Amino acid sequence: MAEPARKIIFLIGFSTTGKSGVARMVAGELGWGYMDTDEEIVKLAGKSIPELFDQEGEEHFRELERQVLGEAAEGDDMVVATGGGIVLAPRNRELMARRGMVVCLEAQPRTIHQRLVKDTGDGTGPAIRPLLVGADPLARIEQLKAARQPFYDMADSIIHTDDMTLEQVSRETVRGWREWGRKRDPARGPGEMAPACTVTTATQSYPVFVGWGWLDCLGEQMVRTLPSGTAVLISDEAVFSLYGERALKSLSEAGFAPRSFTVPVGEATKTLDTAGRIYDFLVEQRVERGEAVIALGGGMVGDLAGFVAATFMRGLPLVQVPTSLVAMVDAAIGGKVAVNHPRAKNLIGAFYQPLMVLADVQALTTLEGRELASGWAEVIKHGLTLDADLFSFLEDSAGKLMELEPEATTRAIAWSASVKAGVVSEDEKETGRRTILNYGHTIGHGLEAATGYGRFLHGEAVAIGMMGAARLSERLGLMGREVVERQRDLLQRFGLPTSCPGVGLEDVLKAMELDKKVREKEVRWVLPGGVGCVSPRHQVPPEEIRSVLQELIAN
């Protein structure tokens, strides 16, 4: 069993963002203990931090910092104020992500400089930190902050302190902690039918049910939010042959008048032409506004049916019933619906939240091995990027999960779904934090498009993309090789590919340029800094991208 997160709040951020003062206030509000890593280092060394830098050097200071942080992370009910450069060490970042909630107190460089000047009168007194000594402190602040920013952006919560008092920052920190805590127990067994999590956005709030054998409860759950009437079930031919009749029976018993429409299996089906045929069916059935569309199937069906629901009569209620692993933990949650363009995947779509998601984990028992493995890539992605405990749980439980042991599998899927739900709740339209979920997708979507969506399943392409992104992160100095190897080992344990021999390099590069994540003609990358921490990054040297792709293709 993975180690549970402790009740610790780690405050990170640049100097003068208020970490020490906020830590004391938050500790008082929660009735917890308080620690300032810089203060502990001074006690341990018996000298001030400027003296440490001058006499022992930065390397010795960083070693003491790692030691003090390790001791703090063994505690509980604790608020820890950290030094501004503590995020530079991958080991520190991973430890904080694994042991508690990480909150970044943010401020603009000019604000930081003004605070330093206010503290000392002229900006040259003892409040100037050792690394800021020089003729132009503001320029030095800008330089240091830019170097650390990718690591600050990996925090669970970021609070911009420029125009806030310490009291306001403290209240926001406590509010964030309580919200974060509500999302930390996502695992639910197959007993009472309660949601594993809830997605709450500006436009919609809906439950995500995850359980073993829960498909027969579909109608019962739907009737709680929708009046009985026509309900159109959209599925592919393979899934409908397995689960269509059960779903229709459940709907009928709940008072719905169900209709069904099936499409061919495969990503090539997800087109405007197929959507047009479904529109024709809805017109023939005289479907009215307010009557539901139910997506029964994997990610392709969820995207296609969701796109139809979003666009027919300016929007019909949508219920997602995912039957593949990748859909249960990713595609069905969050409201991204789309069809493919011949030149790029998911290029035509919308953000359209469902009324409900119901995942019957038992449906995974009929998946082929390759399809099942594809889904685990998304679960691994959630752990690597956002939840170190989930990543450790996957490492510890890989054998049970590959065998679909009911309790472990339900727990893992509920946990992963909750991670996704938390991010979507914070950022519905992918304008900020939600971009983290694109880890591995920049290269992955490029691979899918470059091979005509025929060679790789989505999760396979994402797994290869994750390896490419991890190698880029290592090359850019964001994390060490140990994490790259941990990721590779876990992907391979779940039967996922970590390279793509024989793919055309130029084809992949061209496809990546057309990806939805391109902004101002520049590919937006998501790169890890350790297990459980990742951040968006816009500028990656083209020669590094080309070199990493060549490695993936050559292996």
XYZ file of C-alpha atoms in Angstrom:
555
model
C 0.000 0.000 0.000
C 1.321 3.450 -0.871
C 2.202 5.742 1.993
C -0.648 8.174 2.672
C 0.008 11.880 2.385
C 0.709 13.438 5.773
C -1.052 16.527 7.060
C 1.722 18.889 6.024
C 1.569 22.147 4.083
C 4.840 23.099 2.391
C 5.076 26.780 1.474
C 7.450 27.467 -1.400
C 8.235 30.643 -3.317
C 10.768 33.387 -3.787
C 12.107 35.558 -0.965
C 9.705 38.128 0.590
C 6.546 36.372 -0.599
C 5.560 35.937 3.055
C 6.198 32.247 3.625
C 7.326 32.551 7.267
C 4.522 34.855 8.368
C 1.860 32.902 6.511
C 3.144 29.614 7.932
C 2.760 30.913 11.487
C -0.763 32.179 10.817
C -1.902 28.996 9.060
C -0.420 26.840 11.820
C -2.344 28.880 14.386
C -5.589 28.601 12.428
C -5.272 24.812 12.034
C -3.784 24.161 15.467
C -0.661 22.676 13.901
C 3.055 22.991 14.430
C 5.251 25.396 12.478
C 8.742 25.132 10.994
C 10.909 27.507 8.971
C 13.674 25.587 7.198
C 15.995 28.611 7.159
C 15.584 29.060 10.913
C 16.309 25.371 11.481
C 19.437 25.583 9.313
C 20.705 28.525 11.382
C 20.168 26.525 14.588
C 21.869 23.470 13.123
C 24.882 25.345 11.771
C 25.250 27.815 14.617
C 25.686 30.709 12.192
C 23.583 32.966 9.988
C 22.720 32.093 6.420
C 24.939 34.863 4.967
C 27.803 33.492 7.069
C 27.053 29.965 5.833
C 27.188 31.068 2.209
C 30.343 33.076 2.789
C 32.234 30.494 4.843
C 30.883 27.123 3.694
C 29.437 27.808 0.238
C 26.045 27.205 -1.321
C 26.556 23.452 -1.727
C 26.910 22.947 2.024
C 23.849 25.125 2.632
C 21.799 23.046 0.187
C 22.861 19.833 1.926
C 21.704 21.205 5.284
C 18.493 22.323 3.598
C 17.832 18.789 2.321
C 18.484 17.388 5.781
C 16.094 19.809 7.492
C 13.377 19.259 4.889
C 13.655 15.495 5.327
C 13.084 15.866 9.064
C 10.123 18.193 8.488
C 8.544 15.721 6.063
C 8.499 13.032 8.773
C 6.151 15.134 10.874
C 2.398 15.570 10.801
C 0.032 18.472 11.455
C 2.775 20.830 10.333
C 3.172 23.972 8.217
C 6.663 24.270 6.741
C 8.037 27.527 5.335
C 10.874 26.717 2.935
C 13.756 28.656 1.452
C 13.332 30.155 -1.988
C 15.791 27.768 -3.644
C 14.640 24.543 -2.014
C 12.802 23.573 -5.211
C 16.068 23.341 -7.166
C 16.748 19.789 -5.977
C 14.549 17.094 -7.611
C 14.689 15.072 -4.391
C 13.193 17.984 -2.447
C 10.413 18.510 -4.971
C 9.462 14.851 -4.991
C 9.550 14.609 -1.198
C 7.211 17.572 -0.738
C 4.832 16.357 -3.447
C 4.687 12.913 -1.839
C 4.318 13.951 1.796
C 1.831 16.806 1.726
C 0.305 19.785 -0.064
C 2.656 22.221 -1.778
C 1.559 25.870 -1.906
C 3.535 28.451 -3.871
C 3.375 32.055 -2.705
C 3.962 34.030 -5.881
C 4.931 37.658 -6.536
C 6.265 39.712 -9.428
C 10.033 40.523 -9.414
C 9.340 44.246 -8.966
C 7.110 43.507 -5.973
C 9.843 41.360 -4.441
C 12.413 44.118 -4.952
C 10.124 46.758 -3.451
C 9.563 44.590 -0.385
C 13.297 44.183 0.082
C 13.807 47.947 -0.162
C 10.980 48.568 2.304
C 12.507 46.087 4.756
C 15.923 47.774 4.756
C 15.350 51.339 3.616
C 17.696 51.208 0.635
C 17.685 47.581 -0.486
C 21.304 47.021 0.520
C 20.937 45.979 4.150
C 20.804 42.545 5.796
C 17.446 41.660 4.269
C 19.179 41.212 0.903
C 19.637 37.445 0.579
C 23.136 36.133 -0.196
C 22.237 35.238 -3.767
C 20.905 38.780 -4.397
C 24.030 40.696 -3.541
C 25.231 42.855 -6.445
C 24.911 46.145 -8.264
C 21.452 45.414 -9.696
C 19.328 43.338 -7.273
C 16.212 43.636 -9.449
C 17.958 42.098 -12.442
C 19.301 39.343 -10.204
C 15.808 38.690 -8.839
C 14.428 38.434 -12.375
C 17.198 36.040 -13.372
C 16.855 33.749 -10.353
C 13.075 33.762 -10.425
C 12.947 32.859 -14.129
C 15.235 29.887 -13.466
C 13.080 28.650 -10.580
C 9.657 29.430 -12.066
C 9.081 26.005 -13.694
C 9.510 24.413 -10.260
C 7.290 26.948 -8.478
C 4.581 26.256 -11.090
C 4.468 22.595 -10.016
C 2.755 23.465 -6.726
C -0.682 22.084 -5.854
C -1.863 25.655 -5.284
C -0.432 29.018 -6.360
C -1.400 32.209 -4.515
C -0.443 35.571 -6.026
C 0.514 37.748 -3.074
C 1.321 41.064 -4.796
C -1.825 42.852 -3.616
C -2.707 40.687 -0.625
C -2.051 41.012 3.103
C -0.531 38.135 5.066
C -3.947 37.529 6.618
C -5.573 37.230 3.186
C -2.867 34.866 1.956
C -3.255 32.777 5.099
C -7.022 32.482 4.667
C -6.561 31.464 1.035
C -3.981 28.855 2.057
C -6.327 27.325 4.649
C -9.191 27.330 2.139
C -6.985 25.597 -0.412
C -5.849 23.016 2.145
C -9.396 22.093 3.079
C -10.429 21.762 -0.560
C -7.315 19.692 -1.311
C -8.022 17.453 1.659
C -11.510 16.654 0.382
C -9.956 15.269 -2.789
C -7.372 13.046 -1.113
C -9.528 9.963 -0.431
C -10.729 8.965 -3.884
C -10.814 5.191 -3.425
C -14.213 3.688 -2.891
C -15.189 0.059 -2.897
C -18.141 -1.543 -4.680
C -20.505 -1.258 -1.736
C -22.895 1.665 -1.388
C -23.232 3.534 -4.682
C -21.691 6.864 -3.807
C -19.678 8.935 -6.279
C -15.932 8.480 -6.282
C -15.624 12.220 -6.854
C -17.504 15.233 -8.133
C -16.487 17.610 -10.885
C -17.522 21.186 -10.142
C -16.893 23.806 -12.805
C -18.321 27.223 -13.604
C -20.878 25.590 -15.900
C -21.684 22.213 -14.338
C -21.384 20.023 -11.265
C -21.690 16.275 -11.742
C -20.813 13.005 -10.016
C -18.363 10.385 -11.232
C -19.396 6.882 -10.153
C -16.781 4.120 -10.154
C -17.685 0.603 -9.088
C -17.621 -3.075 -9.950
C -20.774 -4.276 -11.740
C -22.597 -0.938 -11.675
C -23.855 -0.814 -15.286
C -27.218 -2.214 -14.211
C -27.712 0.911 -12.070
C -27.458 3.286 -15.048
C -31.178 4.022 -15.355
C -31.632 4.301 -11.597
C -28.914 6.971 -11.390
C -30.064 8.846 -14.494
C -33.660 9.201 -13.365
C -32.456 11.159 -10.338
C -31.367 14.026 -12.580
C -33.420 13.633 -15.769
C -37.138 13.197 -16.393
C -38.018 9.975 -18.149
C -38.335 10.260 -21.918
C -36.355 9.321 -24.978
C -32.744 8.431 -24.243
C -30.433 7.750 -27.183
C -27.636 5.275 -26.519
C -24.649 5.697 -28.848
C -22.083 2.911 -28.905
C -19.733 1.089 -31.219
C -20.595 -2.322 -32.610
C -18.238 -4.265 -30.343
C -19.210 -2.608 -27.069
C -22.928 -2.712 -27.869
C -22.742 -6.460 -28.491
C -21.373 -6.892 -24.971
C -23.223 -4.302 -22.898
C -25.900 -2.682 -25.057
C -28.816 -4.852 -23.969
C -27.966 -4.500 -20.276
C -27.814 -0.722 -20.596
C -31.090 -0.548 -22.546
C -32.821 -2.784 -20.007
C -31.648 -0.597 -17.134
C -32.960 2.489 -18.918
C -36.311 0.880 -19.682
C -36.788 -0.270 -16.083
C -36.204 3.312 -14.939
C -38.963 4.610 -17.239
C -36.930 5.830 -20.203
C -37.787 5.086 -23.836
C -34.313 4.090 -25.051
C -33.118 4.154 -28.658
C -29.695 3.031 -29.863
C -27.312 3.889 -32.663
C -24.096 1.973 -33.283
C -21.008 3.005 -35.234
C -18.015 1.028 -36.509
C -15.148 0.360 -34.131
C -12.010 2.482 -34.280
C -10.649 6.021 -34.237
C -11.268 6.370 -37.983
C -14.998 6.500 -37.163
C -14.656 9.750 -35.205
C -15.406 12.134 -38.082
C -17.867 14.822 -39.091
C -19.407 12.331 -41.538
C -20.247 9.929 -38.712
C -21.592 12.780 -36.606
C -23.812 13.710 -39.551
C -25.288 10.225 -39.673
C -26.087 10.428 -35.954
C -27.742 13.829 -36.489
C -29.934 12.225 -39.141
C -30.917 9.477 -36.688
C -31.800 12.007 -33.978
C -33.967 13.908 -36.434
C -35.711 10.687 -37.506
C -36.368 9.790 -33.870
C -37.716 13.291 -33.215
C -35.411 13.754 -30.267
C -36.280 16.896 -28.346
C -34.183 19.276 -26.311
C -33.779 17.899 -22.793
C -33.663 14.252 -23.894
C -30.381 12.551 -23.158
C -27.533 11.193 -25.226
C -25.684 8.320 -23.547
C -22.146 7.490 -24.653
C -21.512 3.789 -24.011
C -17.982 2.840 -24.978
C -14.378 3.932 -25.011
C -12.817 7.303 -25.646
C -13.763 7.379 -29.313
C -17.464 6.877 -28.566
C -17.352 9.370 -25.693
C -15.765 12.027 -27.898
C -18.117 11.407 -30.818
C -21.351 11.119 -28.841
C -20.303 14.080 -26.697
C -19.670 16.178 -29.799
C -23.113 15.282 -31.120
C -24.754 16.084 -27.772
C -22.960 19.435 -27.615
C -24.014 20.510 -31.081
C -27.452 19.016 -31.778
C -30.234 21.504 -30.982
C -27.566 23.643 -29.258
C -27.010 20.998 -26.640
C -28.599 17.805 -25.288
C -27.959 16.318 -21.819
C -24.960 13.966 -21.960
C -24.229 10.902 -19.838
C -20.852 9.228 -20.157
C -20.681 5.456 -19.553
C -17.048 4.603 -20.264
C -16.135 0.969 -20.860
C -12.406 1.309 -21.555
C -9.804 2.184 -18.957
C -8.560 5.263 -20.794
C -12.121 6.575 -20.932
C -12.835 5.822 -17.262
C -9.886 7.781 -15.924
C -9.497 10.452 -18.580
C -11.631 10.856 -21.694
C -15.075 10.670 -20.051
C -14.188 13.195 -17.329
C -13.802 16.867 -18.056
C -16.076 17.668 -20.963
C -13.636 17.658 -23.865
C -15.571 16.336 -26.878
C -14.408 16.316 -30.477
C -14.073 14.675 -33.859
C -10.886 14.327 -35.883
C -9.761 16.288 -38.900
C -7.770 14.325 -41.506
C -4.667 16.309 -40.554
C -4.962 16.373 -36.755
C -6.719 14.576 -33.936
C -9.602 16.232 -32.019
C -9.235 19.446 -34.010
C -13.006 20.063 -34.198
C -14.670 20.044 -30.808
C -15.983 21.789 -27.728
C -15.913 21.834 -23.945
C -19.235 20.248 -22.941
C -19.649 18.726 -19.498
C -21.818 15.632 -18.940
C -24.555 15.325 -16.340
C -22.997 12.174 -14.947
C -20.199 9.670 -15.475
C -20.749 6.016 -14.565
C -17.801 3.643 -14.897
C -18.405 -0.083 -14.416
C -14.895 -1.398 -13.748
C -16.035 -4.961 -14.462
C -16.310 -3.988 -18.142
C -12.517 -4.024 -18.287
C -12.559 -7.823 -18.043
C -13.657 -8.037 -21.683
C -10.926 -5.743 -23.014
C -8.047 -7.149 -25.004
C -4.675 -6.941 -23.297
C -3.338 -4.213 -25.543
C -6.410 -2.013 -25.061
C -6.221 -2.463 -21.300
C -2.528 -1.579 -21.221
C -3.274 1.539 -23.227
C -5.511 2.791 -20.454
C -2.938 2.309 -17.739
C -0.786 4.919 -19.499
C -3.259 7.609 -18.457
C -3.330 6.365 -14.852
C 0.473 6.396 -14.745
C 0.389 9.904 -16.223
C -1.870 11.123 -13.407
C 0.488 9.687 -10.803
C 3.680 10.973 -12.408
C 2.337 14.483 -12.911
C 0.028 15.111 -9.974
C 0.076 12.460 -7.255
C 3.250 10.755 -6.076
C 1.228 8.459 -3.792
C -0.796 7.188 -6.736
C 2.416 6.552 -8.647
C 3.789 4.545 -5.717
C 0.510 2.623 -5.442
C 0.812 1.646 -9.104
C 4.389 0.487 -8.545
C 3.342 -1.556 -5.501
C 0.171 -3.008 -7.054
C 1.107 -3.534 -10.718
C 0.606 -7.298 -10.523
C -2.899 -7.047 -9.036
C -3.867 -4.319 -11.478
C -2.698 -6.272 -14.507
C -4.857 -9.171 -13.288
C -7.800 -6.793 -12.680
C -8.164 -7.763 -9.051
C -11.505 -6.012 -8.271
C -10.629 -4.104 -5.091
C -7.212 -2.839 -6.211
C -8.436 -2.001 -9.726
C -11.495 -0.128 -8.503
C -9.335 1.808 -6.058
C -6.780 2.749 -8.700
C -9.418 3.892 -11.199
C -11.396 5.864 -8.618
C -8.164 7.473 -7.411
C -7.066 8.389 -10.917
C -10.519 9.700 -11.828
C -10.463 11.879 -8.721
C -7.117 13.356 -9.721
C -8.532 14.256 -13.133
C -11.737 15.631 -11.577
C -9.777 17.888 -9.256
C -7.836 19.444 -12.104
C -10.915 19.916 -14.274
C -12.729 21.577 -11.369
C -9.918 24.118 -11.124
C -9.528 24.739 -14.847
C -12.482 23.755 -17.027
C -11.337 25.307 -20.313
C -7.636 24.391 -20.146
C -6.370 27.933 -19.668
C -4.020 27.080 -16.810
C -3.459 24.049 -14.603
C -5.380 21.624 -16.835
C -2.597 21.824 -19.414
C -0.648 19.550 -17.057
C -2.896 16.708 -18.223
C -1.330 17.033 -21.673
C 1.851 15.390 -20.395
C 2.969 12.948 -23.076
C 0.324 14.153 -25.522
C 2.456 16.543 -27.569
C 4.538 13.731 -29.012
C 1.708 11.220 -28.569
C -0.759 13.071 -30.768
C 2.012 13.685 -33.283
C 2.679 9.950 -33.465
C -1.000 9.128 -33.895
C -1.472 11.644 -36.689
C 1.814 10.771 -38.417
C 0.814 7.093 -38.554
C -2.761 7.710 -39.680
C -4.257 6.739 -36.307
C -3.642 3.127 -37.238
C -0.414 1.941 -35.629
C -0.740 3.114 -32.020
C -3.593 3.071 -29.556
C -3.957 6.398 -27.776
C -2.386 5.228 -24.526
C 0.515 3.633 -26.370
C 1.251 6.897 -28.142
C 0.976 8.781 -24.834
C 3.376 6.349 -23.162
C 5.970 7.002 -25.867
C 5.253 10.709 -25.568
C 5.795 10.540 -21.812
C 9.203 9.002 -22.369
C 10.053 11.742 -24.841
C 8.930 14.462 -22.437
C 10.858 12.859 -19.563
C 14.025 12.744 -21.643
C 13.554 16.379 -22.585
C 13.122 17.226 -18.912
C 16.350 15.418 -18.077
C 18.208 17.190 -20.893
C 16.995 20.572 -19.668
C 18.069 19.839 -16.103
C 14.561 19.728 -14.635
C 14.954 16.253 -13.138
C 17.404 13.401 -12.852
C 17.677 10.100 -14.675
C 16.250 8.173 -11.708
C 12.721 9.445 -12.389
C 13.088 8.783 -16.111
C 13.974 5.175 -15.339
C 11.167 4.776 -12.776
C 8.696 5.938 -15.392
C 10.158 3.638 -18.043
C 10.078 0.651 -15.692
C 6.458 1.241 -14.708
C 5.278 1.743 -18.283
C 6.988 -1.468 -19.347
C 5.530 -3.402 -16.387
C 2.092 -2.517 -17.733
C 3.042 -3.682 -21.214
C 3.348 -0.240 -22.772
C 5.829 0.792 -25.491
C 8.557 3.303 -24.684
C 9.889 3.839 -28.222
C 8.557 3.978 -31.780
C 11.034 2.508 -34.283
C 10.308 3.075 -37.939
C 8.182 6.211 -37.627
C 9.073 9.112 -39.922
C 10.746 11.895 -37.955
C 9.601 14.715 -40.226
C 6.043 13.350 -40.257
C 5.902 13.522 -36.451
C 7.364 17.038 -36.337
C 4.874 18.270 -38.924
C 1.937 16.709 -37.065
C 3.085 18.274 -33.788
C 2.979 21.726 -35.376
C -0.746 21.237 -36.098
C -1.557 20.037 -32.587
C -4.119 21.957 -30.495
C -1.431 22.742 -27.918
C 0.382 25.042 -30.342
C 0.020 28.680 -29.297
C 1.513 31.603 -31.217
C 3.157 29.031 -33.523
C 5.022 27.525 -30.550
C 4.418 24.024 -29.169
C 3.438 24.059 -25.492
C 5.261 21.313 -23.627
C 4.476 19.776 -20.250
C 7.659 18.590 -18.559
C 8.115 16.814 -15.211
C 10.404 17.932 -12.435
C 9.992 14.740 -10.418
C 7.268 12.301 -9.407
C 4.119 14.231 -8.576
C 5.264 17.557 -9.972
C 5.145 18.904 -13.490
C 4.735 22.253 -15.233
C 3.918 23.706 -18.651
C 6.889 25.002 -20.591
C 6.685 26.921 -23.844
C 10.265 27.304 -25.003
C 12.106 24.064 -25.675
C 15.088 24.200 -28.038
C 14.103 22.638 -31.396
C 17.391 20.753 -31.577
C 16.586 19.019 -28.265
C 13.131 18.016 -29.524
C 14.572 16.611 -32.725
C 17.285 14.742 -30.844
C 14.818 13.137 -28.409
C 12.512 12.088 -31.246
C 15.452 10.522 -33.052
C 16.224 8.513 -29.902
C 12.625 7.300 -29.657
C 12.555 6.299 -33.301
C 15.968 4.622 -33.253
C 15.307 2.385 -30.228
